Amino acid sequence: MFSICPRYRDYGRWCMWRCNDPQKQEAQPYSIMVTDPNGVIEYVNPIFEELTGYTADEVVGKNANILKSGEHGADFFRRLWETINRGEIFRDIFINRGKTGFIYCEVQTVSPIRNAEGNITQFVSVGRCLNRWTGKDDKLAELAHYDGLTGLPNRFLFQDRLQNAMLRARRTNALIAAIFLDLDNFKPVNDTLGHPTGDKLLKAAAQRLKSCLRDSDTVGRLAGDEFMAVLESIADANYAGAVAQKIVNGFREPFVIEEQEIHCTCSLGIALFPLDTAVTVDDLIHHADMAMYEAKRHGRNNYRFYSEELNERVIRHKRLEEKLRQASDGNGFFLRYQPLIDVATGRMTAAEALIRWRQPEAGLESPMDFFPILESAGLCMRVSEWVLRTACQQAVNWYRPAFPRLRVCVNVSAQHFWHKDFYETCSTVLNETGLDPVLLCLDVAEETLLRDAPHSTDILRSLKELGLSLCVDNFARDCSNLRYLQHTPVDLLKIPLAYIQKIHTGEDERRIITAIIALAHHLDIKVAALGVSSREQLAFLLDHRCDVLQGYYFSEPLPEEASGMLSEAAWRDRNFLPALQA
């Protein structure tokens, strides 16, 4: 028989002490399971054997996923692994499957164990079976039904209340609304300000959500930054929409956490019962979830209703997500490079790396179509780093002693920019590819920088210390906040494409472009215009002393197989402007 070593027994006792009253340890039946860092079981105690029906010999050496019941979504296990791999304790209700297929519920505390070097070597899970719970332990009752951080009903209690609301709606022919709320850009808060601040933000968000609803409405926290509310006996869909708008407006106000303002909006999805096709609680939650993602797809900070048409779009979205996952694992992406022309010399001085995705069925897909899907699927970081590394390596290959060196410009996604390891990633890529930092320019959207202007300025300053250049993309899109620019160490501003496209017809756009150029030059910052496609646009930009030009008027983005031409004399020695103005 496999026996527990003293180290495991000590850690098991410690975890039980963290889980409940140490004086009751011997009287309460806790199951204990020890796994390695990959989830392979190394030890189970007799209570585990009694509870699951498995003997120690049957499970030791197997992965703990043999206990999976299918009742938890992928997000539950993602939260589990993210938490324990950070070295933190994870506590929640697990719905598991025993040896003969029966389902049981446990309150489990999963704790990481570190060796003397600080590396995680094991995970210890201590569980209390709820099936045997008599209801006498108030603390256990609270843990079983309420979220420990926010005090709101947890997923299980909320589902039970939603089930009862649906039964009442059927019986009384009433209308209810299930509202799914997800915080926008919550992950960067955790990555940049730390999880304690993130937890305080979640608590504040829960209180703000409750303040927008009636006392009779139920609010619950499902997981992470996901919340749900159920509105019973509402008059019509308009009422649900009005409540959703009230919530959206409420979350537009900044949160003040430890005397620091944090901007964190929300996206909402609404499913109405019994108007839509939902039959079960899971159906209704799923429909509201789909509507929430549709709200995010339309720019976040808003709400959407579920519809059958939306369902079809979500199905297509899921198919694209799977194809993108396959593409990120293989060679499904490639880069094209579009030249940037220096007005002072008329010559190409840089090229922007533009990611493309080749779908066998649909040809080329632009990043505007697929990048939001990459972000929602958790693939953005992997693909963004691939773009950075590939572009830097290509820039190294462009080098020719006879010509000035050519810079490469790389677009940086919001998720990549705000990730805690972004600086380290840039430094590592530059070192490993051997690219001189002065030949790399990072393009960051103004919207990304304005999310937290003081902190983004700190990030930009650290990046400047590497020696690279920085560009603000889509600058002054809303012209609402330009003061941050005084303290931001950028080298280039890119005028939004929407302004360039209206040079012919828009007097306001021409005035804005003129003002952007004047402001930038006053601050010793150069200005680039992307999307130049006509002689009229070119003439206007030259007259107003724009510094850098880019667009199909000069060259379309070159495919990967032709990118080598950028190092040839025909391109590097070419004066674009006189010929094009003739």
Coordinates of C-alpha atoms in Angstrom, one line a residue, residues 161-571:
R161 CA -32.0 31.3 -7.5
L162 CA -32.2 31.7 -11.3
Q163 CA -33.8 28.3 -11.5
N164 CA -36.5 29.4 -9.1
A165 CA -37.0 32.6 -10.9
M166 CA -37.5 30.7 -14.2
L167 CA -40.0 28.4 -12.5
R168 CA -41.9 31.4 -11.1
A169 CA -41.9 33.1 -14.5
R170 CA -43.3 30.0 -16.2
R171 CA -46.0 29.7 -13.5
T172 CA -47.1 33.3 -13.6
N173 CA -46.4 34.1 -17.3
A174 CA -43.9 36.8 -16.2
L175 CA -40.8 38.1 -17.9
I176 CA -37.3 38.0 -16.3
A177 CA -33.9 39.2 -17.5
A178 CA -30.6 37.6 -16.9
I179 CA -27.8 40.1 -17.2
F180 CA -24.2 38.9 -17.6
L181 CA -21.5 41.4 -16.7
D182 CA -17.8 41.2 -17.4
L183 CA -15.3 43.9 -16.5
D184 CA -13.4 45.4 -19.4
N185 CA -9.6 45.2 -19.2
F186 CA -9.6 43.8 -15.7
K187 CA -6.5 41.6 -16.4
P188 CA -4.1 44.6 -16.9
V189 CA -5.1 45.8 -13.4
N190 CA -4.0 42.5 -11.9
D191 CA -0.8 42.4 -14.1
T192 CA 0.2 46.0 -13.4
L193 CA -1.1 46.8 -9.9
G194 CA -1.1 43.4 -8.4
H195 CA -3.8 40.9 -7.3
P196 CA -4.5 42.6 -3.9
T197 CA -5.6 45.7 -5.8
G198 CA -7.5 43.6 -8.3
D199 CA -9.4 42.0 -5.4
K200 CA -10.3 45.4 -4.0
L201 CA -11.5 46.4 -7.4
L202 CA -13.7 43.4 -7.6
K203 CA -15.3 44.1 -4.2
A204 CA -15.9 47.7 -5.2
A205 CA -17.4 46.5 -8.6
A206 CA -19.8 44.2 -6.7
Q207 CA -21.0 47.0 -4.6
R208 CA -21.5 49.4 -7.5
L209 CA -23.4 46.7 -9.4
K210 CA -25.7 46.2 -6.4
S211 CA -26.3 49.9 -6.1
C212 CA -27.7 50.0 -9.7
L213 CA -30.4 47.3 -9.0
R214 CA -33.5 46.8 -6.9
D215 CA -33.3 45.1 -3.5
S216 CA -35.4 42.3 -4.9
D217 CA -32.9 41.6 -7.7
T218 CA -30.3 38.8 -7.2
V219 CA -26.7 39.5 -8.0
G220 CA -24.0 36.8 -8.0
R221 CA -20.3 36.4 -8.8
L222 CA -19.7 33.6 -11.2
A223 CA -16.0 33.6 -11.5
G224 CA -13.1 36.0 -11.8
D225 CA -14.4 39.3 -13.1
E226 CA -17.8 37.8 -14.2
F227 CA -21.0 38.8 -12.4
M228 CA -24.7 38.0 -13.1
A229 CA -28.0 39.6 -12.1
V230 CA -31.5 38.4 -12.5
L231 CA -34.4 40.9 -12.8
E232 CA -37.8 39.4 -12.0
S233 CA -41.3 40.5 -13.1
I234 CA -40.1 43.2 -15.5
A235 CA -42.5 45.0 -17.8
D236 CA -40.6 44.5 -21.1
A237 CA -37.2 44.4 -22.8
N238 CA -37.0 48.2 -22.6
Y239 CA -36.8 48.0 -18.8
A240 CA -33.9 45.5 -18.9
G241 CA -32.1 47.8 -21.4
A242 CA -32.6 50.8 -19.2
V243 CA -31.2 48.9 -16.2
A244 CA -28.2 47.8 -18.3
Q245 CA -27.5 51.3 -19.4
K246 CA -27.7 52.5 -15.8
I247 CA -25.0 49.9 -14.9
V248 CA -22.8 50.8 -17.9
N249 CA -23.1 54.5 -16.9
G250 CA -22.2 53.7 -13.3
F251 CA -19.1 51.8 -14.3
R252 CA -17.8 54.7 -16.4
E253 CA -17.0 56.5 -13.2
P254 CA -13.5 55.7 -12.0
F255 CA -13.0 53.5 -9.0
V256 CA -10.8 54.9 -6.2
I257 CA -8.6 52.1 -4.8
E258 CA -6.0 53.1 -2.2
E259 CA -6.3 56.8 -3.3
Q260 CA -5.6 55.8 -6.9
E261 CA -8.2 56.2 -9.7
I262 CA -8.8 53.1 -11.8
H263 CA -10.9 53.2 -14.9
C264 CA -12.7 49.9 -15.4
T265 CA -15.8 49.8 -17.5
C266 CA -18.0 46.8 -18.1
S267 CA -19.8 45.0 -20.9
L268 CA -23.2 43.4 -20.5
G269 CA -25.2 40.7 -22.2
I270 CA -29.0 40.3 -21.6
A271 CA -31.1 37.2 -22.2
L272 CA -34.9 37.4 -21.6
F273 CA -37.0 34.5 -20.4
P274 CA -39.2 33.0 -21.7
L275 CA -38.9 35.1 -24.8
D276 CA -35.7 33.5 -26.1
T277 CA -35.2 29.8 -26.7
A278 CA -33.5 29.0 -23.4
V279 CA -34.9 26.0 -21.6
T280 CA -32.5 25.4 -18.8
V281 CA -30.5 27.7 -16.4
D282 CA -27.3 26.8 -18.3
D283 CA -29.0 27.9 -21.5
L284 CA -30.0 31.2 -20.2
I285 CA -26.6 31.9 -18.7
H286 CA -25.0 30.9 -21.9
H287 CA -27.2 33.2 -24.0
A288 CA -26.5 36.1 -21.7
D289 CA -22.8 35.3 -21.9
M290 CA -22.9 35.3 -25.8
A291 CA -24.6 38.7 -25.7
M292 CA -21.9 40.0 -23.4
Y293 CA -19.2 39.0 -25.9
E294 CA -21.1 40.7 -28.6
A295 CA -21.0 43.9 -26.6
K296 CA -17.3 43.5 -26.2
R297 CA -17.0 42.9 -30.0
H298 CA -18.7 46.3 -30.5
G299 CA -16.1 48.2 -28.5
R300 CA -16.9 47.3 -24.9
N301 CA -18.5 49.6 -22.4
N302 CA -22.0 48.8 -23.6
Y303 CA -24.7 46.1 -23.7
R304 CA -26.4 43.8 -26.1
F305 CA -29.4 41.5 -26.2
Y306 CA -29.3 37.8 -27.1
S307 CA -30.9 36.8 -30.4
E308 CA -30.9 33.8 -32.7
E309 CA -28.9 35.9 -35.3
L310 CA -26.3 36.5 -32.5
N311 CA -26.2 32.8 -31.8
E312 CA -25.3 32.1 -35.4
R313 CA -22.5 34.7 -35.3
V314 CA -21.2 33.2 -32.0
I315 CA -21.0 29.8 -33.7
R316 CA -19.0 31.3 -36.5
H317 CA -16.9 33.1 -33.9
K318 CA -16.1 29.8 -32.2
R319 CA -15.2 28.1 -35.4
L320 CA -12.8 31.0 -36.2
E321 CA -11.4 30.8 -32.7
E322 CA -10.5 27.1 -33.2
K323 CA -8.9 27.9 -36.6
L324 CA -6.9 30.7 -35.0
R325 CA -5.8 28.3 -32.2
Q326 CA -4.5 25.9 -34.9
A327 CA -2.8 28.8 -36.8
S328 CA -1.0 30.0 -33.6
D329 CA 0.3 26.4 -33.1
G330 CA 1.6 26.2 -36.7
N331 CA 2.4 28.5 -39.6
G332 CA -0.9 30.1 -40.2
F333 CA 0.3 33.7 -39.7
F334 CA 2.7 35.7 -41.8
L335 CA 3.8 39.3 -42.0
R336 CA 3.6 41.9 -44.8
Y337 CA 5.7 45.0 -44.7
Q338 CA 4.5 48.4 -45.9
P339 CA 7.2 51.2 -46.5
L340 CA 7.2 54.5 -44.6
I341 CA 8.5 57.4 -46.6
D342 CA 10.6 60.2 -45.1
V343 CA 9.3 63.5 -46.6
A344 CA 12.7 65.2 -46.0
T345 CA 14.6 62.8 -48.3
G346 CA 11.8 61.1 -50.3
R347 CA 13.2 57.8 -49.4
M348 CA 12.0 54.8 -47.5
T349 CA 13.4 54.8 -43.9
A350 CA 11.1 52.2 -42.2
A351 CA 8.6 49.5 -42.9
E352 CA 5.6 48.6 -40.8
A353 CA 5.0 44.9 -40.0
L354 CA 1.4 43.9 -40.7
I355 CA 0.2 40.5 -39.5
R356 CA -2.0 38.5 -41.9
W357 CA -3.8 35.1 -41.5
R358 CA -4.1 32.8 -44.3
Q359 CA -7.3 30.7 -44.2
P360 CA -7.5 27.9 -46.8
E361 CA -11.2 28.5 -47.3
A362 CA -11.4 32.3 -47.1
G363 CA -8.1 33.6 -48.3
L364 CA -6.5 36.3 -46.3
E365 CA -8.0 37.7 -43.1
S366 CA -7.0 41.1 -41.9
P367 CA -6.2 41.7 -38.2
M368 CA -9.3 43.9 -37.7
D369 CA -11.3 40.7 -38.3
F370 CA -9.4 38.2 -36.2
F371 CA -7.4 40.1 -33.5
P372 CA -10.4 40.6 -31.2
I373 CA -10.9 36.9 -31.4
L374 CA -7.3 36.2 -30.5
E375 CA -7.7 38.4 -27.5
S376 CA -10.9 36.8 -26.2
A377 CA -9.4 33.3 -26.8
G378 CA -6.3 34.1 -24.7
L379 CA -4.0 33.8 -27.8
C380 CA -3.0 37.4 -28.1
M381 CA 0.2 37.3 -26.1
R382 CA 1.6 34.3 -28.0
V383 CA 0.8 35.8 -31.4
S384 CA 2.0 39.3 -30.4
E385 CA 5.4 38.0 -29.3
W386 CA 5.7 36.0 -32.5
V387 CA 5.1 39.2 -34.5
L388 CA 7.7 41.1 -32.5
R389 CA 10.3 38.4 -32.9
T390 CA 9.7 37.7 -36.6
A391 CA 9.7 41.4 -37.5
C392 CA 13.0 42.0 -35.6
Q393 CA 14.6 39.1 -37.3
Q394 CA 13.5 40.3 -40.7
A395 CA 14.9 43.8 -39.9
V396 CA 18.3 42.1 -39.2
N397 CA 18.1 40.4 -42.6
W398 CA 17.5 43.8 -44.4
Y399 CA 20.8 45.1 -43.4
R400 CA 23.1 46.1 -46.3
P401 CA 26.4 48.0 -45.7
A402 CA 25.8 50.3 -48.7
F403 CA 22.5 51.7 -47.5
P404 CA 21.2 53.4 -44.4
R405 CA 19.7 50.9 -42.0
L406 CA 16.0 50.3 -42.3
R407 CA 13.8 50.4 -39.2
V408 CA 10.8 48.1 -38.6
C409 CA 7.6 49.3 -36.9
V410 CA 5.6 46.8 -34.9
N411 CA 2.0 47.3 -33.6
V412 CA 1.6 46.5 -29.9
S413 CA -1.7 45.2 -28.7
A414 CA -3.2 46.5 -25.4
Q415 CA -2.9 43.1 -23.8
H416 CA 0.8 42.9 -24.7
F417 CA 1.6 46.5 -23.7
W418 CA 0.0 46.1 -20.2
H419 CA 1.5 42.7 -19.5
K420 CA 3.9 42.7 -16.6
D421 CA 6.6 41.0 -18.7
F422 CA 6.4 43.2 -21.8
Y423 CA 9.6 45.1 -21.1
E424 CA 11.4 41.9 -20.5
T425 CA 10.0 40.4 -23.7
C426 CA 11.2 43.4 -25.8
S427 CA 14.7 43.2 -24.2
T428 CA 14.9 39.4 -24.7
V429 CA 13.8 39.6 -28.4
L430 CA 16.3 42.4 -29.2
N431 CA 19.1 40.4 -27.5
E432 CA 18.2 37.1 -29.2
T433 CA 17.7 38.5 -32.7
G434 CA 20.7 40.8 -32.5
L435 CA 18.7 43.8 -33.8
D436 CA 20.0 47.2 -32.9
P437 CA 17.3 48.8 -30.7
V438 CA 17.4 52.0 -32.7
L439 CA 15.9 50.0 -35.6
L440 CA 12.8 49.0 -33.7
C441 CA 9.7 51.3 -33.4
L442 CA 6.8 50.2 -31.3
D443 CA 3.4 51.5 -32.3
V444 CA 0.9 51.8 -29.3
A445 CA -2.6 53.0 -29.8
E446 CA -3.5 56.2 -27.9
E447 CA -6.5 54.4 -26.5
T448 CA -4.2 52.0 -24.8
L449 CA -2.0 54.7 -23.3
L450 CA -5.0 56.8 -22.0
R451 CA -6.3 53.8 -20.0
D452 CA -3.8 54.8 -17.3
A453 CA -1.8 57.7 -18.6
P454 CA 0.7 58.0 -15.6
H455 CA 1.5 54.3 -15.6
S456 CA 1.7 54.0 -19.4
T457 CA 4.2 56.9 -19.3
D458 CA 6.4 54.9 -16.9
I459 CA 6.3 51.9 -19.2
L460 CA 7.2 54.0 -22.2
R461 CA 10.1 55.6 -20.3
S462 CA 11.5 52.1 -19.4
L463 CA 11.2 51.1 -23.1
K464 CA 13.0 54.2 -24.2
E465 CA 15.9 53.1 -22.0
L466 CA 16.3 50.1 -24.3
G467 CA 17.1 52.6 -27.1
L468 CA 14.1 51.9 -29.3
S469 CA 11.6 54.4 -30.8
L470 CA 7.9 54.9 -29.8
C471 CA 4.9 55.9 -31.8
V472 CA 1.4 56.8 -30.7
D473 CA -1.0 55.3 -33.2
N474 CA -4.5 56.7 -33.9
F475 CA -3.4 60.0 -32.2
A476 CA -6.2 62.5 -31.1
R477 CA -9.0 60.2 -32.4
D478 CA -11.4 61.9 -30.0
C479 CA -9.3 65.1 -29.3
S480 CA -10.4 64.9 -25.6
N481 CA -7.2 64.5 -23.7
L482 CA -3.9 65.8 -25.1
R483 CA -2.1 66.9 -21.9
Y484 CA -0.6 63.5 -21.3
L485 CA 1.6 64.1 -24.4
Q486 CA 3.8 66.6 -22.5
H487 CA 5.2 63.9 -20.3
T488 CA 5.2 61.0 -22.8
P489 CA 8.5 60.1 -24.4
V490 CA 7.3 59.4 -27.9
D491 CA 9.1 60.0 -31.2
L492 CA 6.2 59.8 -33.7
L493 CA 2.5 60.5 -33.8
K494 CA 0.3 58.7 -36.4
I495 CA -2.8 60.6 -37.7
P496 CA -5.9 58.4 -37.7
L497 CA -6.8 56.9 -41.0
A498 CA -10.3 58.3 -40.7
Y499 CA -9.0 61.9 -40.9
I500 CA -6.7 61.2 -43.9
Q501 CA -9.6 59.6 -45.8
K502 CA -11.7 62.9 -45.4
I503 CA -9.0 65.3 -46.5
H504 CA -10.9 65.8 -49.8
T505 CA -14.3 66.6 -48.2
G506 CA -14.0 67.3 -44.5
E507 CA -13.1 70.9 -43.4
D508 CA -13.0 69.8 -39.8
E509 CA -10.7 66.9 -40.5
R510 CA -8.3 69.2 -42.4
R511 CA -8.2 71.5 -39.4
I512 CA -7.6 68.7 -37.0
I513 CA -4.7 67.4 -39.1
T514 CA -3.2 70.8 -39.3
A515 CA -3.5 71.2 -35.5
I516 CA -2.0 67.7 -34.8
I517 CA 1.1 68.5 -37.0
A518 CA 1.5 72.0 -35.3
L519 CA 1.2 70.5 -31.8
A520 CA 3.6 67.7 -32.5
H521 CA 6.2 69.9 -34.0
H522 CA 5.9 72.3 -31.1
L523 CA 6.8 69.3 -28.8
D524 CA 9.6 68.2 -31.2
I525 CA 7.7 65.1 -32.2
K526 CA 7.4 63.9 -35.8
V527 CA 4.1 63.1 -37.5
A528 CA 3.1 60.3 -39.8
A529 CA 0.1 59.9 -42.0
L530 CA -1.0 56.4 -42.9
G531 CA -3.4 55.4 -45.6
V532 CA -2.3 58.0 -48.1
S533 CA -4.0 56.9 -51.3
S534 CA -4.4 60.0 -53.6
R535 CA -2.5 62.9 -55.1
E536 CA -4.8 65.3 -53.2
Q537 CA -4.0 63.8 -49.9
L538 CA -0.3 63.8 -50.6
A539 CA -0.3 67.5 -51.7
F540 CA -2.2 68.6 -48.5
L541 CA 0.1 66.6 -46.2
L542 CA 3.2 68.0 -47.9
D543 CA 1.9 71.6 -47.7
H544 CA 1.4 71.2 -44.0
R545 CA 4.8 69.7 -43.3
C546 CA 3.9 66.1 -42.4
D547 CA 7.1 64.2 -41.8
V548 CA 6.4 60.6 -42.7
L549 CA 4.0 59.1 -45.3
Q550 CA 2.6 55.6 -45.7
G551 CA -0.1 54.1 -47.9
Y552 CA -1.0 52.4 -51.1
Y553 CA -0.1 55.5 -53.1
F554 CA 3.5 54.6 -52.5
S555 CA 3.3 50.8 -52.1
E556 CA 0.9 48.1 -50.9
P557 CA 2.1 45.9 -48.1
L558 CA 4.7 43.5 -49.6
P559 CA 4.1 39.8 -49.1
E560 CA 6.6 37.8 -47.1
E561 CA 8.3 36.4 -50.1
A562 CA 8.8 39.9 -51.6
S563 CA 10.0 41.5 -48.3
G564 CA 13.6 40.9 -49.3
M565 CA 13.2 43.5 -52.0
L566 CA 13.2 46.2 -49.3
S567 CA 17.0 45.6 -48.9
E568 CA 17.6 46.0 -52.7
A569 CA 18.9 49.1 -54.4
A570 CA 15.8 49.6 -56.5
W571 CA 13.9 50.3 -53.3

